[in-house]
mmCIF file of C-alpha atoms in Angstrom:
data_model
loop_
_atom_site.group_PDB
_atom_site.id
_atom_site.type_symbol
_atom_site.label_atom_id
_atom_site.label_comp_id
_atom_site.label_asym_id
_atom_site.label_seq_id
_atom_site.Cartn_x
_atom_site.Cartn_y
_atom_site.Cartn_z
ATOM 1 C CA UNK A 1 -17.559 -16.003 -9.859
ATOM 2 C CA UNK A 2 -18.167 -18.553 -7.347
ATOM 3 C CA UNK A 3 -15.871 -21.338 -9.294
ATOM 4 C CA UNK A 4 -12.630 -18.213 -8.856
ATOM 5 C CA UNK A 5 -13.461 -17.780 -5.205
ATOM 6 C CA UNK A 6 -13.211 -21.548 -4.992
ATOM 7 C CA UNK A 7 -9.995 -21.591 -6.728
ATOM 8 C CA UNK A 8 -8.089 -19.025 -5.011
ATOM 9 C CA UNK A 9 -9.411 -20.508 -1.634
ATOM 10 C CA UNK A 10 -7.758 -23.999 -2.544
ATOM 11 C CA UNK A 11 -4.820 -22.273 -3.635
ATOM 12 C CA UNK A 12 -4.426 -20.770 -0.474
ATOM 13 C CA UNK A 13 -4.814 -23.411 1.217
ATOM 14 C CA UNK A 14 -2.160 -25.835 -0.534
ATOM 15 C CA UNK A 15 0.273 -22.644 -0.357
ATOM 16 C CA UNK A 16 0.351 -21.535 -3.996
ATOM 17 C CA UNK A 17 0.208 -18.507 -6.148
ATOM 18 C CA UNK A 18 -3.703 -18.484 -7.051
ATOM 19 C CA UNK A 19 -4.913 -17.629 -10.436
ATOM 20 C CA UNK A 20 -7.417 -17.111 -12.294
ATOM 21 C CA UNK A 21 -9.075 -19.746 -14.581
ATOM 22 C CA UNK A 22 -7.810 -18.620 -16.932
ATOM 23 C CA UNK A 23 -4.186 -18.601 -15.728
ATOM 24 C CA UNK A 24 -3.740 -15.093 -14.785
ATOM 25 C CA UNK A 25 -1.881 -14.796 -11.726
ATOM 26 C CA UNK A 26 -4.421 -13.170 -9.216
ATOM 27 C CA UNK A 27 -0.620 -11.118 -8.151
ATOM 28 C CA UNK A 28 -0.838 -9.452 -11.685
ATOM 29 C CA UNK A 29 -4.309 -8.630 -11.596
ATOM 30 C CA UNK A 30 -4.385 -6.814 -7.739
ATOM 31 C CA UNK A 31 -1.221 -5.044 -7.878
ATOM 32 C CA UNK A 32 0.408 -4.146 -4.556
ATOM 33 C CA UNK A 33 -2.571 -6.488 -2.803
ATOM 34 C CA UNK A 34 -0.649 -8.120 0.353
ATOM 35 C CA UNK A 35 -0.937 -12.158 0.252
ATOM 36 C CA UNK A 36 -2.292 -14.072 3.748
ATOM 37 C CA UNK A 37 -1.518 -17.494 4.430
ATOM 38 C CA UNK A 38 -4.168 -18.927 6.687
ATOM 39 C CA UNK A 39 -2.324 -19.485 9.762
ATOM 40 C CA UNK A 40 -4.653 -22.215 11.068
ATOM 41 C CA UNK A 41 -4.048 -24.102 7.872
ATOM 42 C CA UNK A 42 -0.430 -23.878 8.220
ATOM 43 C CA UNK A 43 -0.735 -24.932 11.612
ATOM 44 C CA UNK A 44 -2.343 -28.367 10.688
ATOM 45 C CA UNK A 45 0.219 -28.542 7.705
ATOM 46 C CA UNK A 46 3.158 -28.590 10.296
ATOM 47 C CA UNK A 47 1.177 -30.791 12.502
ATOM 48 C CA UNK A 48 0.180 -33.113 9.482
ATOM 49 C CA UNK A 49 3.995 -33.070 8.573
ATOM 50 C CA UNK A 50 5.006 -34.575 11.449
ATOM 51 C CA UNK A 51 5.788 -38.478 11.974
ATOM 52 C CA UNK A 52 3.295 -39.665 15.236
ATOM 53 C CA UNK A 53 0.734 -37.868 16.856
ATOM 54 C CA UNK A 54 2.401 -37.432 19.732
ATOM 55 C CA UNK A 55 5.076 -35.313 17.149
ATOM 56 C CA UNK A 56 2.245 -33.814 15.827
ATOM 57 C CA UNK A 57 0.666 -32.602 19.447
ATOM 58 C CA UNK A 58 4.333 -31.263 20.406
ATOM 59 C CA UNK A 59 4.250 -29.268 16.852
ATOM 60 C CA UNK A 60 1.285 -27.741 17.446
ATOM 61 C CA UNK A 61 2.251 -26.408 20.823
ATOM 62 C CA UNK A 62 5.394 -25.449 19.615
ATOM 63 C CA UNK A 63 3.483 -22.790 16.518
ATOM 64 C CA UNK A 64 0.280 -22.136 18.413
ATOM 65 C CA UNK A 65 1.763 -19.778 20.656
ATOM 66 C CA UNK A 66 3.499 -17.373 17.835
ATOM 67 C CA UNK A 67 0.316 -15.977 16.464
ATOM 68 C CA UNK A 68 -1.232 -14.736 20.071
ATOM 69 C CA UNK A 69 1.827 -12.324 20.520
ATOM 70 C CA UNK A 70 0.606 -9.047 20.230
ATOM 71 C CA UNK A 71 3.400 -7.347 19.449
ATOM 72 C CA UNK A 72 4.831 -7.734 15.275
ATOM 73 C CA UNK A 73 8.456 -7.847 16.605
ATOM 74 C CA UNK A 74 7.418 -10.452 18.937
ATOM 75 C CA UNK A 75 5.482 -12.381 16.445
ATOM 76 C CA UNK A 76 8.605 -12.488 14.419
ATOM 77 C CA UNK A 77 11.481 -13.725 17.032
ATOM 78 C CA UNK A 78 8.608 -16.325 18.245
ATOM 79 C CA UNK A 79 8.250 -17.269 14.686
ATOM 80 C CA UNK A 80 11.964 -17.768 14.330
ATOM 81 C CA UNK A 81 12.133 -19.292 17.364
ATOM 82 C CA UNK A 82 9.600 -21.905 16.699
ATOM 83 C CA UNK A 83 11.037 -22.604 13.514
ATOM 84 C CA UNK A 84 14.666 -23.805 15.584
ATOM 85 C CA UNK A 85 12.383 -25.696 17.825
ATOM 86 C CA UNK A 86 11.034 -27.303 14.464
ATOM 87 C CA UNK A 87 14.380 -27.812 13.149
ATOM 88 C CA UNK A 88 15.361 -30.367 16.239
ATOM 89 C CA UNK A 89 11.917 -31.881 16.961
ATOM 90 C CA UNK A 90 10.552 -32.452 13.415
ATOM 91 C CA UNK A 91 12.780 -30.939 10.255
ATOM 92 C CA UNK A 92 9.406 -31.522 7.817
ATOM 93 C CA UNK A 93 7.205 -29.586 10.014
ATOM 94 C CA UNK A 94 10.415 -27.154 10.539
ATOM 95 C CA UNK A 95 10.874 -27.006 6.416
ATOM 96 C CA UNK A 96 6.815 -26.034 6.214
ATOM 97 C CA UNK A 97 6.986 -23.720 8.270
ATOM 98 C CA UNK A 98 9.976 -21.866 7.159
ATOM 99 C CA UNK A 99 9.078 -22.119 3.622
ATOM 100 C CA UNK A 100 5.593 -20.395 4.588
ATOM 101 C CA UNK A 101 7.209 -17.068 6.663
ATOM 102 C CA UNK A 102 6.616 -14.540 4.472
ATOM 103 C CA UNK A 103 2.965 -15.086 3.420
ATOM 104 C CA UNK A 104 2.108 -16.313 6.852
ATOM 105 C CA UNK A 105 3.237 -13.188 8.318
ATOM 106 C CA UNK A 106 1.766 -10.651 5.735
ATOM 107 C CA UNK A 107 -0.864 -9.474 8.307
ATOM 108 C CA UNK A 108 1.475 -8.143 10.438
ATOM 109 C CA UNK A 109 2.033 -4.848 7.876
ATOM 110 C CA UNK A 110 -1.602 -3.757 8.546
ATOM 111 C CA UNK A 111 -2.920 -2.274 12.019
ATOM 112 C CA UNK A 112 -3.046 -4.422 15.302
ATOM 113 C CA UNK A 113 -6.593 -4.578 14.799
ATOM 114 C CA UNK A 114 -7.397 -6.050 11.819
ATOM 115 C CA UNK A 115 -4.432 -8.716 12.689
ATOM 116 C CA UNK A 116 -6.928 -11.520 14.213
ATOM 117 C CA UNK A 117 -9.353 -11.543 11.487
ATOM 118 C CA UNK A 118 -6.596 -11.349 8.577
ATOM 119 C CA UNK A 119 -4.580 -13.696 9.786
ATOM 120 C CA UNK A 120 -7.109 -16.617 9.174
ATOM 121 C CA UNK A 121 -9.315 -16.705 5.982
ATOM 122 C CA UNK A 122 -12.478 -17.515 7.788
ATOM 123 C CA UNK A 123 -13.879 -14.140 6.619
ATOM 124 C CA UNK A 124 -13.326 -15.138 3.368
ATOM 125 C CA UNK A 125 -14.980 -18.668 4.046
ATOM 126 C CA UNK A 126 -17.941 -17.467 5.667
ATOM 127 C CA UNK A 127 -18.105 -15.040 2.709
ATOM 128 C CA UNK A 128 -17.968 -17.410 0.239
ATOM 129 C CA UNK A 129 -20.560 -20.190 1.622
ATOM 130 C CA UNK A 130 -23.137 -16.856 2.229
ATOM 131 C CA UNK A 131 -22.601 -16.478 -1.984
ATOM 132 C CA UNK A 132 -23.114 -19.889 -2.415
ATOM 133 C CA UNK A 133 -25.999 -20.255 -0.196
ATOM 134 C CA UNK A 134 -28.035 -17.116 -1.220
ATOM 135 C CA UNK A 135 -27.423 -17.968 -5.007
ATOM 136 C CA UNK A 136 -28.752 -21.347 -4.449
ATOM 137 C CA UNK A 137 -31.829 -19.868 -4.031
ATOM 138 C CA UNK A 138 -31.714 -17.840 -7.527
ATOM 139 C CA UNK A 139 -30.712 -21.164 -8.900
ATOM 140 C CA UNK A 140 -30.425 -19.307 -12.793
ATOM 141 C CA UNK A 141 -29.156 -15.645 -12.942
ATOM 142 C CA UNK A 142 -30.355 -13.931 -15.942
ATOM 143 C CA UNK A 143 -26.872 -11.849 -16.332
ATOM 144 C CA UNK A 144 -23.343 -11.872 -15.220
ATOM 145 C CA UNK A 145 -24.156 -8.368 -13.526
ATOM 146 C CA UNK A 146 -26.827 -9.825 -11.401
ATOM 147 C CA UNK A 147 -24.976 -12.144 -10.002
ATOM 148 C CA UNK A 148 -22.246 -9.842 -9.147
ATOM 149 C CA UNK A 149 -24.801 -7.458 -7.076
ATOM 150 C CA UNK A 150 -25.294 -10.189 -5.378
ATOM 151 C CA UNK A 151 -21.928 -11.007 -4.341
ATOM 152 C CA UNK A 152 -21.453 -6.852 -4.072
ATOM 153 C CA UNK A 153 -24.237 -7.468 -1.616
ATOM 154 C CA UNK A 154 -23.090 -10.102 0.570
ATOM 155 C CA UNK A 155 -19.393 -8.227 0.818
ATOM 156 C CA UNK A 156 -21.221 -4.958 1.684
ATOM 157 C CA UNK A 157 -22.659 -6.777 4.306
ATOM 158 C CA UNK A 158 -19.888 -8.096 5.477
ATOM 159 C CA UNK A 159 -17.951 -4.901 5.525
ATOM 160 C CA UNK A 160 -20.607 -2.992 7.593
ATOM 161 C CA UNK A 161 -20.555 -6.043 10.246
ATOM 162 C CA UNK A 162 -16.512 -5.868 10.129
ATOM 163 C CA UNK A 163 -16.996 -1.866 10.843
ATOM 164 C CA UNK A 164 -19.273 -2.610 13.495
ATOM 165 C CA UNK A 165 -17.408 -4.948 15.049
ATOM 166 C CA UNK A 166 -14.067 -2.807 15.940
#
């Protein structure tokens, strides 16, 4: 369980299609499920793209902006927008970010609520290391299905604090 979590976390990271261990695209397996590019990790891929750090300071004011518009439409143009600004400043950062547009902007078909914690995977970071760390203390599970309550556990939990927190 832990080893898939890890899996689909890198491949969200480095941009790709996650799947499964055994090859299964994750797509195939949660039909109609939206897909999120961390927007803080394609922030420091732009930035990381570029040539100096001064180029990579002037990226990263250029994108940081987009994703504090509260408005989807907004959010778009300024995504657009920055992308131009890319295009003349630093075409690497420019052909990141372009390439990453439609996964990067998935959150914005939910509600205006949910956008700041869907737009990041921290949830599903925090998540993750609160699996690893409680089943660190089990150290041996005596069956697949107890270590899935456990993991059912820790995302109950962290649905109820989500609830509570809106």
């Amino acid at each position: 369980m832990e080893n898939i979590a890890e899996q689909a976390t890198a491949a969200a990271v480095a941009g790709a299609m996650p799947r499964f261990a055994d090859g299964t695209i994750i797509e195939e397996v949660f039909q109609g499920a939206a897909w999120q590019r961390c927007v803080v990790h394609l922030m420091r891929d732009c930035a990381r793209a570029a040539s100096s750090r001064s180029l990579s300071r002037r990226v990263s004011r250029i994108v940081a902006p987009v994703f504090r518009a509260k408005d989807a439409g907004a959010v778009r143009a300024m995504y657009h927008l920055a992308a131009d600004m890319l295009r003349e400043c630093c075409p690497r950062a420019a052909d990141v970010w372009e390439a990453a547009e439609a996964d990067a902007l998935a959150y914005l078909d939910f509600p205006a609520s949910h956008w700041k914690r869907l737009r990041t995977n921290n949830l599903q970071e925090r998540t993750n290391r609160e699996i690893k760390r409680r089943s660190r203390v089990v150290q041996v599970f005596p069956s697949v299905r107890s270590l899935e309550r456990l993991a059912g556990a820790v995302m109950c939990e962290q649905d109820e604090a989500w609830s509570e927190a809106r």
